[in-house]
Tab-separated table of C-alpha atoms in Angstrom:
chain	number	residue	atom	x	y	z
A	143	GLN	CA	86.039	97.769	80.153
A	144	SER	CA	87.382	98.502	76.656
A	145	ALA	CA	89.407	101.602	76.019
A	146	LEU	CA	87.830	104.465	74.171
A	147	THR	CA	88.718	104.629	70.458
A	148	GLN	CA	90.884	107.474	69.205
A	149	PRO	CA	92.789	107.871	65.930
A	150	ALA	CA	96.470	107.087	66.368
A	151	SER	CA	97.566	110.313	64.740
A	152	VAL	CA	96.281	113.600	63.369
A	153	SER	CA	98.321	116.285	61.655
A	154	GLY	CA	97.834	119.814	60.434
A	155	SER	CA	99.691	122.905	59.324
A	156	PRO	CA	100.155	125.949	61.553
A	157	GLY	CA	96.978	127.997	61.680
A	158	GLN	CA	94.728	125.156	60.612
A	159	SER	CA	92.052	123.471	62.708
A	160	ILE	CA	92.078	119.782	63.544
A	161	ALA	CA	89.637	117.510	65.339
A	162	ILE	CA	90.292	114.381	67.379
A	163	SER	CA	87.469	111.916	67.890
A	164	CYS	CA	86.871	109.704	70.908
A	165	ALA	CA	84.374	106.900	70.402
A	166	GLY	CA	82.849	105.071	73.317
A	167	THR	CA	79.574	103.434	74.227
A	168	SER	CA	76.369	104.292	76.027
A	169	SER	CA	78.049	103.021	79.208
A	170	ASP	CA	80.701	105.711	79.174
A	171	VAL	CA	80.886	108.633	76.714
A	172	GLY	CA	77.227	108.434	75.749
A	173	GLY	CA	75.944	107.875	79.264
A	174	TYR	CA	77.546	110.784	81.071
A	175	ASN	CA	78.658	114.346	80.350
A	176	PHE	CA	81.935	113.564	82.110
A	177	VAL	CA	84.361	113.493	79.180
A	178	SER	CA	87.776	115.059	79.713
A	179	TRP	CA	90.747	115.666	77.434
A	180	TYR	CA	94.413	115.649	78.473
A	181	GLN	CA	97.498	116.927	76.694
A	182	GLN	CA	100.825	115.188	77.288
A	183	HIS	CA	104.173	116.357	75.982
A	184	PRO	CA	106.989	113.749	75.860
A	185	GLY	CA	108.300	112.913	79.293
A	186	LYS	CA	105.786	115.204	80.990
A	187	ALA	CA	102.699	114.726	83.115
A	188	PRO	CA	99.271	114.953	81.489
A	189	LYS	CA	97.522	118.337	81.623
A	190	LEU	CA	93.756	118.783	81.779
A	191	MET	CA	92.559	120.707	78.714
A	192	ILE	CA	88.789	120.097	78.664
A	193	TYR	CA	86.390	118.746	81.300
A	194	ASP	CA	82.690	117.890	81.289
A	195	VAL	CA	82.715	117.624	77.483
A	196	SER	CA	83.244	121.286	76.665
A	197	ASN	CA	84.572	123.274	79.635
A	198	ARG	CA	88.069	124.748	79.714
A	199	PRO	CA	90.019	125.077	82.965
A	200	SER	CA	91.394	128.494	83.769
A	201	GLY	CA	94.559	129.162	81.783
A	202	VAL	CA	93.808	126.842	78.860
A	203	SER	CA	93.720	128.600	75.501
A	204	ASP	CA	90.312	129.141	73.906
A	205	ARG	CA	91.762	127.543	70.777
A	206	PHE	CA	90.841	124.248	72.449
A	207	SER	CA	87.181	123.232	72.415
A	208	GLY	CA	85.227	120.059	73.082
A	209	SER	CA	81.906	118.604	72.045
A	210	LYS	CA	79.920	115.376	72.105
A	211	SER	CA	77.334	113.695	69.924
A	212	GLY	CA	75.886	110.412	71.061
A	213	ASN	CA	78.695	108.041	72.017
A	214	THR	CA	81.462	110.101	70.388
A	215	ALA	CA	83.279	113.087	71.832
A	216	SER	CA	85.603	115.415	69.952
A	217	LEU	CA	88.431	117.809	70.723
A	218	THR	CA	89.036	120.618	68.253
A	219	ILE	CA	92.229	122.644	68.158
A	220	SER	CA	91.898	125.859	66.201
A	221	GLY	CA	94.771	127.996	64.931
A	222	LEU	CA	97.202	125.101	65.323
A	223	GLN	CA	100.569	126.101	66.822
A	224	ALA	CA	103.890	124.281	67.133
A	225	GLU	CA	103.432	124.004	70.902
A	226	ASP	CA	100.260	121.974	70.353
A	227	GLU	CA	102.335	119.055	69.122
A	228	ALA	CA	101.737	116.412	71.790
A	229	ASP	CA	99.731	113.322	72.648
A	230	TYR	CA	96.066	113.836	73.519
A	231	TYR	CA	93.958	111.439	75.579
A	232	CYS	CA	90.233	111.408	76.132
A	233	SER	CA	88.719	110.040	79.318
A	234	SER	CA	85.195	109.305	80.497
A	235	TYR	CA	83.466	108.268	83.671
A	236	ALA	CA	82.060	104.783	83.109
A	237	GLY	CA	79.953	104.031	86.155
A	238	ASP	CA	80.628	102.412	89.499
A	239	VAL	CA	82.107	99.210	88.064
A	240	ALA	CA	84.490	100.394	85.343
A	241	HIS	CA	84.975	103.804	86.923
A	242	TYR	CA	87.211	105.747	84.510
A	243	VAL	CA	88.292	104.772	81.014
A	244	PHE	CA	90.810	106.356	78.650
A	245	GLY	CA	91.434	106.375	74.953
A	246	ARG	CA	94.755	105.013	73.673
A	247	GLY	CA	95.890	108.497	72.709
A	248	THR	CA	96.281	110.568	69.540
A	249	LYS	CA	99.607	111.997	68.443
A	250	VAL	CA	99.152	115.477	67.012
A	251	THR	CA	101.825	116.585	64.574
A	252	VAL	CA	102.210	120.167	63.400
A	253	LEU	CA	103.581	120.043	59.869
B	582	GLN	CA	101.359	126.590	92.557
B	583	VAL	CA	99.832	123.131	93.118
B	584	GLN	CA	102.482	120.506	93.778
B	585	LEU	CA	102.146	116.730	93.695
B	586	VAL	CA	105.422	114.851	94.122
B	587	GLU	CA	105.532	111.081	93.765
B	588	SER	CA	108.252	108.869	95.205
B	589	GLY	CA	108.943	105.219	95.982
B	590	GLY	CA	109.324	103.796	92.505
B	591	GLY	CA	112.127	101.434	91.543
B	592	VAL	CA	112.986	97.997	90.271
B	593	VAL	CA	111.310	95.008	91.917
B	594	GLN	CA	111.093	91.325	91.118
B	595	PRO	CA	107.809	89.675	90.136
B	596	GLY	CA	105.855	88.856	93.251
B	597	GLY	CA	107.501	91.661	95.192
B	598	SER	CA	106.068	94.757	96.854
B	599	LEU	CA	106.507	98.517	96.693
B	600	ARG	CA	104.866	101.450	98.434
B	601	LEU	CA	104.440	104.645	96.464
B	602	SER	CA	103.907	108.046	98.092
B	603	CYS	CA	102.572	111.309	96.731
B	604	ALA	CA	103.151	114.459	98.752
B	605	ALA	CA	100.742	117.320	98.104
B	606	SER	CA	101.231	121.006	98.790
B	607	GLU	CA	100.020	124.503	97.916
B	608	PHE	CA	96.319	123.610	97.928
B	609	SER	CA	93.591	122.573	100.349
B	610	TYR	CA	94.371	118.850	100.352
B	611	THR	CA	91.252	117.739	102.236
B	612	SER	CA	89.027	119.338	99.593
B	613	TYR	CA	90.125	116.774	97.040
B	614	ALA	CA	89.837	113.101	96.279
B	615	MET	CA	93.128	111.586	95.181
B	616	HIS	CA	93.783	109.134	92.367
B	617	TRP	CA	96.605	106.918	91.175
B	618	LEU	CA	96.925	106.346	87.451
B	619	ARG	CA	99.628	104.648	85.429
B	620	GLN	CA	101.174	104.606	81.982
B	621	ALA	CA	103.065	101.584	80.716
B	622	PRO	CA	106.055	102.294	78.415
B	623	ASP	CA	104.836	103.814	75.155
B	624	LYS	CA	101.245	103.028	76.119
B	625	GLY	CA	98.176	104.981	77.119
B	626	LEU	CA	96.847	106.016	80.491
B	627	GLU	CA	95.089	103.640	82.892
B	628	TRP	CA	93.186	104.550	86.037
B	629	VAL	CA	94.334	102.540	89.089
B	630	ALA	CA	92.604	103.716	92.264
B	631	VAL	CA	90.814	106.577	94.040
B	632	ILE	CA	90.307	107.577	97.658
B	633	SER	CA	87.853	110.141	99.001
B	634	HIS	CA	88.955	113.280	100.831
B	635	ASP	CA	87.929	111.768	104.186
B	636	GLU	CA	89.485	108.323	103.541
B	637	ILE	CA	86.081	106.653	103.869
B	638	SER	CA	85.534	105.648	100.246
B	639	LYS	CA	88.038	103.986	97.988
B	640	SER	CA	87.921	102.014	94.734
B	641	HIS	CA	90.450	100.054	92.719
B	642	ALA	CA	90.589	98.978	89.086
B	643	ASP	CA	89.862	95.300	88.480
B	644	SER	CA	93.422	94.844	87.169
B	645	VAL	CA	94.888	95.634	90.606
B	646	LYS	CA	92.057	94.688	92.977
B	647	GLY	CA	93.284	92.476	95.791
B	648	ARG	CA	96.927	93.376	95.110
B	649	PHE	CA	97.076	97.180	95.414
B	650	THR	CA	95.678	99.359	98.206
B	651	ILE	CA	95.259	103.114	98.201
B	652	SER	CA	95.383	105.085	101.445
B	653	ARG	CA	96.031	108.633	102.603
B	654	ASP	CA	97.311	110.494	105.649
B	655	ASN	CA	95.590	113.863	105.821
B	656	SER	CA	97.872	115.016	108.636
B	657	LYS	CA	100.790	114.733	106.209
B	658	ASN	CA	99.024	115.677	102.971
B	659	THR	CA	100.173	112.410	101.460
B	660	VAL	CA	98.503	109.617	99.501
B	661	PHE	CA	99.966	106.141	99.227
B	662	LEU	CA	99.712	103.128	96.962
B	663	GLN	CA	100.741	99.812	98.496
B	664	MET	CA	101.525	97.403	95.672
B	665	ASN	CA	101.858	93.702	96.426
B	666	SER	CA	102.220	90.600	94.226
B	667	LEU	CA	103.660	92.724	91.445
B	668	ARG	CA	103.574	91.410	87.895
B	669	ASP	CA	105.507	92.264	84.734
B	670	GLU	CA	102.442	94.072	83.403
B	671	ASP	CA	102.505	96.475	86.356
B	672	THR	CA	105.626	98.096	84.908
B	673	ALA	CA	104.680	101.735	84.308
B	674	VAL	CA	105.072	105.328	85.343
B	675	TYR	CA	102.672	105.874	88.225
B	676	TYR	CA	101.038	109.281	88.590
B	677	CYS	CA	99.010	110.702	91.416
B	678	ALA	CA	96.317	113.208	90.511
B	679	ARG	CA	93.789	115.238	92.446
B	680	ALA	CA	90.077	115.628	91.742
B	681	PRO	CA	87.607	118.022	93.406
B	682	ASN	CA	85.480	116.330	96.066
B	683	ASN	CA	82.253	116.352	94.070
B	684	ARG	CA	83.940	115.763	90.723
B	685	TRP	CA	86.015	112.621	91.016
B	686	HIS	CA	86.143	112.220	87.228
B	687	GLN	CA	88.090	115.466	86.806
B	688	PHE	CA	91.845	114.836	87.212
B	689	ASP	CA	92.807	118.496	87.290
B	690	TYR	CA	96.448	118.322	88.414
B	691	TRP	CA	98.945	115.499	88.030
B	692	GLY	CA	102.325	114.836	89.555
B	693	GLN	CA	105.401	114.146	87.427
B	694	GLY	CA	105.248	110.414	88.074
B	695	THR	CA	107.475	107.692	89.484
B	696	LEU	CA	108.682	104.709	87.461
B	697	VAL	CA	108.000	101.176	88.653
B	698	THR	CA	109.830	98.381	86.843
B	699	VAL	CA	108.887	94.785	87.562
B	700	SER	CA	111.603	92.507	86.252
B	701	SER	CA	113.595	89.481	87.280
């Protein structure tokens, strides 16, 4: 199963909004509403930021939002802050054979 | 505060074996499926294996099938990953993560990871 496709890097100034795309296929992103997004700071464990395309776990800032159109999901960070600088990974359920697939990650830089 | 603490990583020669452990605390362990995932140096995340809350169902990624085995001991709130026939490409930080019983795709808490280095 191929990895999901994410841009290698995205940058923005404090206060701006940025979006990270996650392109898959009808066998993963497009076939299920089971897309998640994870934030990972250097040397740290990943943290769940969005699940089931657009739901935020308790404690995650409402500046983070998710959406999906067809085979592509997106994570939007509004009001960009210095602490948002991290790597972001998308993930999708991909059926009983491939199970769970990830994107290769997007490095977010706050200018 | 949910805690997942991995241990058992280290340096091993190609073809060797290691057994990783992940001790869970501060949550209802038997209400969750448990996963192992890994991250090779400066690479992305890769799902490795999952086991159901009751130990009945388990699945492994094709890249480790036949070499790795996931198991759990609910009396000790611990999940294991037995890794045999290790290869260079298995070098990675290995994370355990929990997922609610009816939502296996949702890795909602992760441990800090344990490093496995396969090298001669």
